[in-house]
PDB file of C-alpha atoms and ligand atoms in Angstrom:
ATOM      1  CA  MET A 173       0.000   0.000   0.000  1.00 45.00           C
ATOM      2  CA  ASP A 174       1.234   3.470  -0.910  1.00 50.00           C
ATOM      3  CA  TYR A 175       1.063   6.229   1.644  1.00 53.00           C
ATOM      4  CA  ASN A 176       0.952   9.785   0.480  1.00 58.00           C
ATOM      5  CA  GLU A 177       2.352  12.676   2.446  1.00 59.00           C
ATOM      6  CA  LYS A 178      -1.018  13.501   4.012  1.00 59.00           C
ATOM      7  CA  ASP A 179      -1.442   9.951   5.325  1.00 57.00           C
ATOM      8  CA  ILE A 180       2.002   9.993   6.857  1.00 55.00           C
ATOM      9  CA  ARG A 181       1.395  13.371   8.438  1.00 57.00           C
ATOM     10  CA  GLN A 182      -1.844  12.122   9.948  1.00 56.00           C
ATOM     11  CA  MET A 183      -0.166   8.997  11.257  1.00 51.00           C
ATOM     12  CA  VAL A 184       2.672  10.966  12.829  1.00 49.00           C
ATOM     13  CA  GLU A 185       0.255  13.406  14.424  1.00 51.00           C
ATOM     14  CA  GLY A 186      -1.813  10.494  15.688  1.00 46.00           C
ATOM     15  CA  VAL A 187       1.220   8.888  17.284  1.00 46.00           C
ATOM     16  CA  LEU A 188       2.300  12.151  18.879  1.00 45.00           C
ATOM     17  CA  LYS A 189      -1.206  12.728  20.228  1.00 46.00           C
ATOM     18  CA  GLY A 190      -1.106   9.253  21.719  1.00 42.00           C
ATOM     19  CA  LEU A 191       2.151  10.126  23.440  1.00 44.00           C
ATOM     20  CA  GLY A 192       0.522  13.122  25.010  1.00 42.00           C
ATOM     21  CA  ALA A 193       2.846  15.426  23.126  1.00 42.00           C
ATOM     22  CA  ALA A 194       1.383  18.801  22.445  1.00 42.00           C
ATOM     23  CA  PRO A 195       1.575  20.709  19.190  1.00 42.00           C
ATOM     24  CA  ALA A 196       3.716  23.531  20.455  1.00 40.00           C
ATOM     25  CA  ALA A 197       5.943  24.284  17.490  1.00 43.00           C
ATOM     26  CA  GLY A 198       7.615  27.622  17.891  1.00 41.00           C
ATOM     27  CA  GLY A 199       5.248  28.442  20.717  1.00 48.00           C
ATOM     28  CA  PRO A 200       5.857  28.757  24.413  1.00 54.00           C
ATOM     29  CA  CYS A 201       7.569  25.804  26.015  1.00 67.00           C
ATOM     30  CA  CYS A 202       5.383  23.132  27.532  1.00 75.00           C
ATOM     31  CA  GLY A 203       8.367  22.180  29.715  1.00 82.00           C
ATOM     32  CA  ASP A 204       7.693  25.113  32.034  1.00 88.00           C
ATOM     33  CA  PRO A 205       7.037  24.264  35.683  1.00 91.00           C
ATOM     34  CA  PHE A 206       3.690  24.511  37.442  1.00 94.00           C
ATOM     35  CA  PRO A 207       2.782  24.293  41.149  1.00 94.00           C
ATOM     36  CA  VAL A 208       2.081  20.919  42.728  1.00 96.00           C
ATOM     37  CA  GLU A 209      -0.382  21.124  45.629  1.00 94.00           C
ATOM     38  CA  VAL A 210      -1.141  18.358  48.071  1.00 94.00           C
ATOM     39  CA  SER A 211      -4.742  17.896  49.201  1.00 94.00           C
ATOM     40  CA  ALA A 212      -5.326  16.476  52.657  1.00 95.00           C
ATOM     41  CA  ARG A 213      -8.395  14.328  53.328  1.00 97.00           C
ATOM     42  CA  HIS A 214     -11.507  16.498  53.336  1.00 97.00           C
ATOM     43  CA  VAL A 215     -15.266  16.632  53.112  1.00 98.00           C
ATOM     44  CA  HIS A 216     -17.450  18.757  50.823  1.00 97.00           C
ATOM     45  CA  VAL A 217     -20.897  19.308  52.330  1.00 97.00           C
ATOM     46  CA  THR A 218     -24.283  20.418  51.029  1.00 96.00           C
ATOM     47  CA  LYS A 219     -26.316  23.111  52.796  1.00 95.00           C
ATOM     48  CA  GLU A 220     -28.557  20.386  54.242  1.00 95.00           C
ATOM     49  CA  ALA A 221     -25.567  18.330  55.407  1.00 96.00           C
ATOM     50  CA  ALA A 222     -24.046  21.399  57.094  1.00 96.00           C
ATOM     51  CA  GLU A 223     -27.311  21.931  58.995  1.00 95.00           C
ATOM     52  CA  ILE A 224     -27.373  18.307  60.162  1.00 95.00           C
ATOM     53  CA  LEU A 225     -23.713  18.328  61.240  1.00 96.00           C
ATOM     54  CA  PHE A 226     -23.416  21.820  62.684  1.00 96.00           C
ATOM     55  CA  GLY A 227     -26.952  23.031  63.421  1.00 94.00           C
ATOM     56  CA  LYS A 228     -29.959  24.699  61.803  1.00 93.00           C
ATOM     57  CA  GLY A 229     -29.163  27.677  59.595  1.00 92.00           C
ATOM     58  CA  TYR A 230     -25.447  27.053  60.048  1.00 93.00           C
ATOM     59  CA  GLU A 231     -22.931  28.812  57.805  1.00 92.00           C
ATOM     60  CA  LEU A 232     -19.379  27.488  57.393  1.00 95.00           C
ATOM     61  CA  HIS A 233     -16.643  29.760  58.731  1.00 95.00           C
ATOM     62  CA  LYS A 234     -13.793  30.566  56.366  1.00 96.00           C
ATOM     63  CA  LYS A 235     -10.400  29.738  57.815  1.00 96.00           C
ATOM     64  CA  LYS A 236      -8.235  29.968  54.703  1.00 93.00           C
ATOM     65  CA  MET A 237      -8.861  30.588  51.006  1.00 94.00           C
ATOM     66  CA  LEU A 238      -7.534  27.826  48.739  1.00 91.00           C
ATOM     67  CA  SER A 239      -5.773  28.190  45.411  1.00 86.00           C
ATOM     68  CA  GLN A 240      -8.866  27.391  43.376  1.00 86.00           C
ATOM     69  CA  PRO A 241     -10.917  30.609  43.195  1.00 88.00           C
ATOM     70  CA  GLY A 242     -13.814  30.684  45.695  1.00 91.00           C
ATOM     71  CA  GLU A 243     -12.825  27.479  47.504  1.00 92.00           C
ATOM     72  CA  PHE A 244     -11.996  27.709  51.183  1.00 96.00           C
ATOM     73  CA  LEU A 245     -10.960  25.605  54.131  1.00 96.00           C
ATOM     74  CA  ALA A 246     -13.599  25.926  56.839  1.00 96.00           C
ATOM     75  CA  GLU A 247     -12.906  26.149  60.551  1.00 96.00           C
ATOM     76  CA  GLU A 248     -15.319  23.277  61.136  1.00 96.00           C
ATOM     77  CA  ARG A 249     -14.079  19.706  61.498  1.00 97.00           C
ATOM     78  CA  VAL A 250     -15.876  16.363  61.372  1.00 97.00           C
ATOM     79  CA  LYS A 251     -15.242  12.746  62.269  1.00 97.00           C
ATOM     80  CA  LEU A 252     -15.572   9.864  59.789  1.00 98.00           C
ATOM     81  CA  VAL A 253     -16.798   6.551  61.144  1.00 96.00           C
ATOM     82  CA  THR A 254     -17.199   3.081  59.627  1.00 96.00           C
ATOM     83  CA  PRO A 255     -17.599  -0.328  61.285  1.00 95.00           C
ATOM     84  CA  LYS A 256     -13.823  -0.816  60.764  1.00 95.00           C
ATOM     85  CA  GLY A 257     -12.441   2.449  62.093  1.00 96.00           C
ATOM     86  CA  GLN A 258     -12.637   6.180  62.409  1.00 96.00           C
ATOM     87  CA  ILE A 259     -10.711   9.299  61.461  1.00 97.00           C
ATOM     88  CA  GLU A 260     -11.080  12.428  63.582  1.00 97.00           C
ATOM     89  CA  ASN A 261     -10.483  16.059  62.829  1.00 97.00           C
ATOM     90  CA  VAL A 262     -11.252  15.870  59.100  1.00 98.00           C
ATOM     91  CA  ALA A 263     -11.249  19.172  57.187  1.00 97.00           C
ATOM     92  CA  VAL A 264     -14.425  20.592  55.691  1.00 97.00           C
ATOM     93  CA  LEU A 265     -14.178  22.616  52.472  1.00 97.00           C
ATOM     94  CA  GLY A 266     -16.569  25.304  51.359  1.00 96.00           C
ATOM     95  CA  PRO A 267     -18.572  26.662  49.747  1.00 96.00           C
ATOM     96  CA  GLU A 268     -21.396  24.147  50.003  1.00 95.00           C
ATOM     97  CA  ARG A 269     -21.832  21.877  46.992  1.00 95.00           C
ATOM     98  CA  LYS A 270     -24.722  20.003  45.397  1.00 95.00           C
ATOM     99  CA  ALA A 271     -23.538  16.661  46.784  1.00 97.00           C
ATOM    100  CA  VAL A 272     -21.679  15.466  49.851  1.00 98.00           C
ATOM    101  CA  GLN A 273     -18.236  14.253  48.779  1.00 98.00           C
ATOM    102  CA  VAL A 274     -15.573  12.760  51.020  1.00 98.00           C
ATOM    103  CA  GLU A 275     -12.049  12.698  49.531  1.00 98.00           C
ATOM    104  CA  LEU A 276      -9.631  10.284  51.163  1.00 98.00           C
ATOM    105  CA  SER A 277      -6.216   8.873  50.335  1.00 97.00           C
ATOM    106  CA  ALA A 278      -6.016   5.165  49.582  1.00 97.00           C
ATOM    107  CA  THR A 279      -4.363   4.693  52.992  1.00 97.00           C
ATOM    108  CA  ASP A 280      -7.284   6.448  54.736  1.00 97.00           C
ATOM    109  CA  ALA A 281      -9.817   4.349  52.836  1.00 98.00           C
ATOM    110  CA  LYS A 282      -7.966   1.207  53.839  1.00 97.00           C
ATOM    111  CA  SER A 283      -7.881   2.205  57.501  1.00 97.00           C
ATOM    112  CA  LEU A 284     -11.664   2.676  57.369  1.00 97.00           C
ATOM    113  CA  GLY A 285     -12.114  -0.632  55.562  1.00 97.00           C
ATOM    114  CA  LEU A 286     -13.619   1.115  52.563  1.00 98.00           C
ATOM    115  CA  LYS A 287     -13.359   0.152  48.911  1.00 97.00           C
ATOM    116  CA  ALA A 288     -13.484   3.597  47.354  1.00 98.00           C
ATOM    117  CA  PRO A 289     -13.051   4.267  43.632  1.00 98.00           C
ATOM    118  CA  VAL A 290     -10.337   6.539  42.209  1.00 98.00           C
ATOM    119  CA  ASN A 291     -12.526   9.225  40.651  1.00 97.00           C
ATOM    120  CA  LEU A 292     -12.252  12.809  39.570  1.00 95.00           C
ATOM    121  CA  SER A 293     -13.928  15.198  41.992  1.00 93.00           C
ATOM    122  CA  GLY A 294     -17.635  15.392  41.164  1.00 94.00           C
ATOM    123  CA  ASP A 295     -17.831  11.799  39.934  1.00 96.00           C
ATOM    124  CA  LEU A 296     -19.466   9.732  42.673  1.00 98.00           C
ATOM    125  CA  SER A 297     -19.995   6.576  40.623  1.00 97.00           C
ATOM    126  CA  GLY A 298     -19.202   3.605  42.830  1.00 98.00           C
ATOM    127  CA  ALA A 299     -18.416   5.895  45.789  1.00 98.00           C
ATOM    128  CA  ALA A 300     -18.302   4.235  49.227  1.00 98.00           C
ATOM    129  CA  ASP A 301     -20.404   4.903  52.343  1.00 97.00           C
ATOM    130  CA  VAL A 302     -19.331   6.588  55.535  1.00 97.00           C
ATOM    131  CA  LEU A 303     -20.910   8.065  58.655  1.00 97.00           C
ATOM    132  CA  ILE A 304     -19.969  11.724  59.121  1.00 97.00           C
ATOM    133  CA  MET A 305     -20.208  13.037  62.694  1.00 97.00           C
ATOM    134  CA  GLY A 306     -20.401  16.720  63.517  1.00 96.00           C
ATOM    135  CA  PRO A 307     -20.944  18.565  66.800  1.00 95.00           C
ATOM    136  CA  ALA A 308     -24.703  18.835  66.164  1.00 94.00           C
ATOM    137  CA  GLY A 309     -25.504  15.545  64.482  1.00 95.00           C
ATOM    138  CA  CYS A 310     -24.566  12.600  62.271  1.00 96.00           C
ATOM    139  CA  LEU A 311     -25.075  12.031  58.602  1.00 96.00           C
ATOM    140  CA  GLN A 312     -24.940   8.617  56.959  1.00 96.00           C
ATOM    141  CA  ALA A 313     -23.347   9.702  53.660  1.00 97.00           C
ATOM    142  CA  ASN A 314     -23.874   6.779  51.329  1.00 97.00           C
ATOM    143  CA  GLY A 315     -22.134   6.913  47.969  1.00 97.00           C
ATOM    144  CA  SER A 316     -19.898   9.801  49.015  1.00 98.00           C
ATOM    145  CA  VAL A 317     -16.335   8.513  49.464  1.00 98.00           C
ATOM    146  CA  ILE A 318     -13.809   8.694  46.642  1.00 98.00           C
ATOM    147  CA  ILE A 319     -10.035   8.647  46.316  1.00 98.00           C
ATOM    148  CA  ALA A 320      -9.433  11.794  44.294  1.00 96.00           C
ATOM    149  CA  LYS A 321      -7.814  11.179  40.931  1.00 97.00           C
ATOM    150  CA  ALA A 322      -4.758  13.376  40.482  1.00 97.00           C
ATOM    151  CA  HIS A 323      -5.407  16.242  38.105  1.00 97.00           C
ATOM    152  CA  LEU A 324      -3.967  19.413  36.648  1.00 97.00           C
ATOM    153  CA  HIS A 325      -6.047  22.596  36.843  1.00 96.00           C
ATOM    154  CA  LEU A 326      -5.516  25.061  34.004  1.00 95.00           C
ATOM    155  CA  THR A 327      -7.170  28.208  32.729  1.00 94.00           C
ATOM    156  CA  PRO A 328      -7.705  28.337  28.959  1.00 94.00           C
ATOM    157  CA  ALA A 329      -4.591  30.566  28.727  1.00 92.00           C
ATOM    158  CA  ASP A 330      -2.526  28.032  30.694  1.00 91.00           C
ATOM    159  CA  ALA A 331      -3.854  25.231  28.503  1.00 93.00           C
ATOM    160  CA  GLN A 332      -2.713  27.109  25.425  1.00 91.00           C
ATOM    161  CA  HIS A 333       0.685  27.757  26.958  1.00 89.00           C
ATOM    162  CA  TYR A 334       1.276  24.081  27.640  1.00 90.00           C
ATOM    163  CA  GLY A 335      -0.474  22.888  24.492  1.00 90.00           C
ATOM    164  CA  LEU A 336      -3.056  20.931  26.497  1.00 92.00           C
ATOM    165  CA  SER A 337      -6.814  20.546  26.310  1.00 93.00           C
ATOM    166  CA  ASP A 338      -9.583  19.693  28.758  1.00 96.00           C
ATOM    167  CA  GLY A 339      -9.748  15.983  29.522  1.00 95.00           C
ATOM    168  CA  GLN A 340      -6.283  15.255  28.114  1.00 94.00           C
ATOM    169  CA  ILE A 341      -4.229  12.726  30.081  1.00 94.00           C
ATOM    170  CA  VAL A 342      -0.605  13.636  30.739  1.00 94.00           C
ATOM    171  CA  SER A 343       2.416  12.419  32.700  1.00 94.00           C
ATOM    172  CA  VAL A 344       4.010  14.803  35.166  1.00 95.00           C
ATOM    173  CA  ARG A 345       7.543  14.641  36.496  1.00 94.00           C
ATOM    174  CA  VAL A 346       8.341  16.041  39.918  1.00 95.00           C
ATOM    175  CA  ASP A 347      12.049  16.421  40.673  1.00 90.00           C
ATOM    176  CA  SER A 348      11.791  16.102  44.419  1.00 90.00           C
ATOM    177  CA  GLN A 349      14.126  14.459  46.893  1.00 87.00           C
ATOM    178  CA  ARG A 350      12.705  11.169  45.624  1.00 93.00           C
ATOM    179  CA  PRO A 351      11.949  12.039  41.977  1.00 94.00           C
ATOM    180  CA  ILE A 352       8.739  10.620  40.621  1.00 95.00           C
ATOM    181  CA  THR A 353       6.623  10.640  37.472  1.00 96.00           C
ATOM    182  CA  PHE A 354       2.858  10.562  37.794  1.00 96.00           C
ATOM    183  CA  ASP A 355       0.927   9.021  34.913  1.00 95.00           C
ATOM    184  CA  GLY A 356      -2.734   9.406  34.092  1.00 94.00           C
ATOM    185  CA  ILE A 357      -3.007  13.022  35.234  1.00 96.00           C
ATOM    186  CA  VAL A 358      -6.261  14.490  33.944  1.00 96.00           C
ATOM    187  CA  CYS A 359      -6.222  18.066  32.632  1.00 96.00           C
ATOM    188  CA  ARG A 360      -9.139  20.195  33.791  1.00 96.00           C
ATOM    189  CA  VAL A 361      -9.448  23.437  31.854  1.00 96.00           C
ATOM    190  CA  ARG A 362     -11.786  26.155  33.120  1.00 94.00           C
ATOM    191  CA  SER A 363     -11.570  29.924  33.277  1.00 93.00           C
ATOM    192  CA  ASP A 364     -12.364  29.902  37.018  1.00 91.00           C
ATOM    193  CA  MET A 365      -9.411  27.650  37.861  1.00 89.00           C
ATOM    194  CA  ALA A 366      -5.851  28.400  38.871  1.00 91.00           C
ATOM    195  CA  LEU A 367      -2.835  26.571  37.483  1.00 94.00           C
ATOM    196  CA  ALA A 368      -1.898  23.720  39.849  1.00 95.00           C
ATOM    197  CA  MET A 369      -1.597  19.968  39.916  1.00 96.00           C
ATOM    198  CA  HIS A 370      -3.495  18.348  42.777  1.00 96.00           C
ATOM    199  CA  ILE A 371      -2.358  15.117  44.354  1.00 97.00           C
ATOM    200  CA  ASP A 372      -3.180  13.467  47.673  1.00 96.00           C
ATOM    201  CA  PHE A 373      -0.928  12.640  50.607  1.00 95.00           C
ATOM    202  CA  ASP A 374      -0.169   9.102  49.470  1.00 96.00           C
ATOM    203  CA  GLU A 375       1.070  10.417  46.157  1.00 97.00           C
ATOM    204  CA  ALA A 376       2.992  13.251  47.808  1.00 96.00           C
ATOM    205  CA  ASN A 377       4.675  10.897  50.255  1.00 95.00           C
ATOM    206  CA  ALA A 378       5.618   8.501  47.475  1.00 95.00           C
ATOM    207  CA  GLY A 379       7.633  11.315  45.935  1.00 95.00           C
ATOM    208  CA  MET A 380       8.559  13.039  49.212  1.00 95.00           C
ATOM    209  CA  ILE A 381       6.895  16.130  47.842  1.00 94.00           C
ATOM    210  CA  GLY A 382       6.717  19.153  50.127  1.00 88.00           C
ATOM    211  CA  PRO A 383       5.392  22.690  49.792  1.00 84.00           C
ATOM    212  CA  ASP A 384       6.615  24.751  46.837  1.00 85.00           C
ATOM    213  CA  ALA A 385       7.083  21.649  44.707  1.00 92.00           C
ATOM    214  CA  VAL A 386       6.737  22.053  40.973  1.00 94.00           C
ATOM    215  CA  GLY A 387       5.910  19.598  38.237  1.00 95.00           C
ATOM    216  CA  ARG A 388       6.706  19.510  34.556  1.00 94.00           C
ATOM    217  CA  LEU A 389       5.077  17.620  31.724  1.00 93.00           C
ATOM    218  CA  ALA A 390       7.129  14.456  31.387  1.00 89.00           C
ATOM    219  CA  ALA A 391       6.791  14.474  27.613  1.00 74.00           C
ATOM    220  CA  CYS A 392       7.531  18.090  26.900  1.00 64.00           C
ATOM    221  CA  GLY A 393       6.361  18.225  23.303  1.00 56.00           C
ATOM    222  CA  CYS A 394       8.553  21.105  22.174  1.00 58.00           C
ATOM    223  CA  GLY A 395      11.283  19.090  20.595  1.00 48.00           C
ATOM    224  CA  VAL A 396       9.193  16.378  18.987  1.00 37.00           C
ATOM    225  CA  SER A 397       5.759  17.593  18.151  1.00 37.00           C
ATOM    226  CA  GLN A 398       6.249  20.090  15.394  1.00 31.00           C
ATOM    227  CA  PRO A 399       3.458  19.772  12.857  1.00 32.00           C
ATOM    228  CA  ALA A 400       4.750  18.210   9.648  1.00 31.00           C
ATOM    229  CA  SER A 401       4.280  21.486   7.808  1.00 34.00           C
ATOM    230  CA  ALA A 402       6.646  23.292  10.170  1.00 34.00           C
ATOM    231  CA  ALA A 403       9.147  20.462  10.168  1.00 34.00           C
ATOM    232  CA  GLN A 404       9.446  20.672   6.394  1.00 36.00           C
ATOM    233  CA  SER A 405      10.407  24.317   6.315  1.00 37.00           C
ATOM    234  CA  ALA A 406      13.955  25.359   7.126  1.00 36.00           C
ATOM    235  CA  PRO A 407      14.813  24.580  10.747  1.00 37.00           C
ATOM    236  CA  GLN A 408      14.332  27.644  12.865  1.00 40.00           C
ATOM    237  CA  LYS A 409      16.473  28.606  15.793  1.00 39.00           C
ATOM    238  CA  ARG A 410      14.273  28.501  18.862  1.00 40.00           C
ATOM    239  CA  THR A 411      14.710  30.262  22.124  1.00 40.00           C
ATOM    240  CA  PHE A 412      13.511  29.179  25.513  1.00 40.00           C
ATOM    241  CA  THR A 413      12.518  31.429  28.363  1.00 38.00           C
ATOM    242  CA  PRO A 414      12.335  29.326  31.499  1.00 36.00           C
ATOM    243  CA  GLN A 415      10.604  31.830  33.749  1.00 38.00           C
ATOM    244  CA  TRP A 416       7.069  31.980  32.495  1.00 37.00           C
ATOM    245  CA  LYS A 417       5.087  34.498  34.490  1.00 35.00           C
ATOM    246  CA  ALA A 418       1.547  33.339  34.989  1.00 35.00           C
ATOM    247  CA  PRO A 419      -1.172  34.866  37.134  1.00 33.00           C
ATOM    248  CA  TYR A 420      -1.274  32.119  39.730  1.00 34.00           C
ATOM    249  CA  PRO A 421      -0.762  32.419  43.448  1.00 33.00           C
ATOM    250  CA  SER A 422       2.312  31.164  45.304  1.00 32.00           C
ATOM    251  CA  PRO A 423       4.830  32.457  42.791  1.00 31.00           C
ATOM    252  CA  ALA A 424       7.761  31.527  45.012  1.00 34.00           C
ATOM    253  CA  ALA A 425       8.338  28.225  43.311  1.00 32.00           C
ATOM    254  CA  HIS A 426       8.305  29.839  39.897  1.00 34.00           C
ATOM    255  CA  SER A 427      10.812  32.565  40.499  1.00 39.00           C
ATOM    256  CA  ARG A 428      13.531  30.068  41.309  1.00 45.00           C
ATOM    257  CA  LYS A 429      16.776  31.478  40.094  1.00 61.00           C
ATOM    258  CA  LEU A 430      18.624  28.243  39.587  1.00 68.00           C
ATOM    259  CA  ILE A 431      19.072  26.099  36.511  1.00 75.00           C
ATOM    260  CA  THR A 432      20.195  22.607  37.397  1.00 72.00           C
ATOM    261  CA  GLU A 433      21.533  19.831  35.223  1.00 75.00           C
ATOM    262  CA  ALA A 434      18.021  18.333  35.030  1.00 71.00           C
ATOM    263  CA  ASP A 435      16.578  21.702  33.966  1.00 71.00           C
ATOM    264  CA  ALA A 436      19.269  22.097  31.314  1.00 77.00           C
ATOM    265  CA  ARG A 437      18.570  18.663  29.914  1.00 76.00           C
ATOM    266  CA  GLN A 438      14.864  19.456  29.692  1.00 68.00           C
ATOM    267  CA  MET A 439      15.521  22.841  28.125  1.00 72.00           C
ATOM    268  CA  LYS A 440      17.981  21.366  25.644  1.00 75.00           C
ATOM    269  CA  ALA A 441      15.260  19.116  24.240  1.00 69.00           C
ATOM    270  CA  GLY A 442      13.355  22.185  23.102  1.00 64.00           C
ATOM    271  CA  ILE A 443      16.215  24.048  21.456  1.00 69.00           C
ATOM    272  CA  GLU A 444      18.115  23.464  18.214  1.00 69.00           C
ATOM    273  CA  ARG A 445      21.890  23.130  18.222  1.00 73.00           C
ATOM    274  CA  GLY A 446      23.311  26.610  17.945  1.00 76.00           C
ATOM    275  CA  GLY A 447      20.187  28.134  19.481  1.00 77.00           C
ATOM    276  CA  THR A 448      20.003  30.565  22.342  1.00 77.00           C
ATOM    277  CA  VAL A 449      18.536  30.299  25.839  1.00 75.00           C
ATOM    278  CA  ARG A 450      17.426  33.524  27.423  1.00 71.00           C
ATOM    279  CA  ILE A 451      17.474  33.517  31.194  1.00 72.00           C
ATOM    280  CA  PRO A 452      16.841  36.246  33.731  1.00 66.00           C
ATOM    281  CA  LYS A 453      19.910  38.107  35.007  1.00 67.00           C
ATOM    282  CA  GLY A 454      21.149  36.725  38.288  1.00 68.00           C
ATOM    283  CA  THR A 455      20.070  33.156  37.525  1.00 72.00           C
ATOM    284  CA  ILE A 456      22.563  30.605  38.813  1.00 72.00           C
ATOM    285  CA  VAL A 457      23.439  28.000  36.209  1.00 76.00           C
ATOM    286  CA  THR A 458      25.179  25.019  37.758  1.00 74.00           C
ATOM    287  CA  PRO A 459      28.454  23.890  36.110  1.00 70.00           C
ATOM    288  CA  ALA A 460      26.840  20.612  35.014  1.00 74.00           C
ATOM    289  CA  ALA A 461      24.006  22.566  33.407  1.00 81.00           C
ATOM    290  CA  ARG A 462      26.531  24.821  31.661  1.00 83.00           C
ATOM    291  CA  ASP A 463      28.311  21.758  30.256  1.00 83.00           C
ATOM    292  CA  ILE A 464      25.062  20.490  28.788  1.00 82.00           C
ATOM    293  CA  PHE A 465      24.477  23.775  26.996  1.00 82.00           C
ATOM    294  CA  THR A 466      28.084  23.996  25.816  1.00 86.00           C
ATOM    295  CA  ASN A 467      28.048  20.462  24.439  1.00 85.00           C
ATOM    296  CA  ALA A 468      24.813  21.184  22.593  1.00 84.00           C
ATOM    297  CA  ARG A 469      26.349  24.449  21.350  1.00 85.00           C
ATOM    298  CA  ILE A 470      23.530  26.382  22.927  1.00 83.00           C
ATOM    299  CA  LYS A 471      24.300  29.966  23.883  1.00 82.00           C
ATOM    300  CA  LEU A 472      23.234  31.412  27.222  1.00 82.00           C
ATOM    301  CA  GLU A 473      21.963  34.957  27.140  1.00 78.00           C
ATOM    302  CA  MET A 474      21.232  36.839  30.338  1.00 76.00           C
ATOM    303  CA  VAL A 475      18.348  39.255  29.923  1.00 67.00           C
TER     304      VAL A 475
HETATM  305 ZN1   ZN B 558      -8.236  20.044  42.387  1.00 69.75          ZN
END
């Protein structure tokens, strides 16, 4: 069978899509870091549930705003009880939702003897049962317990930056003390979201991930996913700006002024030989990182 150019292009694009590589030719680099936030076990309540647990006409008290716009940690706490065990002092998140949802780690679920499904927040299919106890009353919350599926929140602008779309599944690398790559991360794109990957405590502990951790797409598509049309034209010198300023909170992790060997390797993948990397003045480039750039004949430019 003969394949024409169009067939081949479609096949290549299909393969790249399957790899989770994003079409980011010439665009911003999808290897840029994003915040990784760890969610502790918590309960989302309805208005009715709040009244049962805390009293008639009760309103949750805001203790701390969370990164996702509008969401807050309430001062109120509850206890989770099953025939196999109990967990005290469980956080309650507001504002009230349409359904009661209890998000536990797999370890928590095990300690309560629950078989809970790994679902995205909002999907209660197959969810397990638990008794929630508050200071004013108890609520048997059947079909409420899930183990939250790890996900990446993005605004439409973030999604464009990383070359991702809503529902896309990606792999995320976190270079922590015990480096780890998470597979099956679901992208959730909405204008009322803030850029962050959410994982639970089991996942965080597996990678020894603390506050200010950042993740990067494991298959940064920049070097490999140029559309066939762009690949055919003369190779262009590409530049890479590692410090992408985005309007998300907790910028500390993103203004890191250090380029390590691992960073350099990642950056190198997105730049042609003989290309230039622009980095903010004052950035420390480790000797090993410098070697990587020198060997790839990539020029460093401080801007
Ligand atoms: Zn989330």
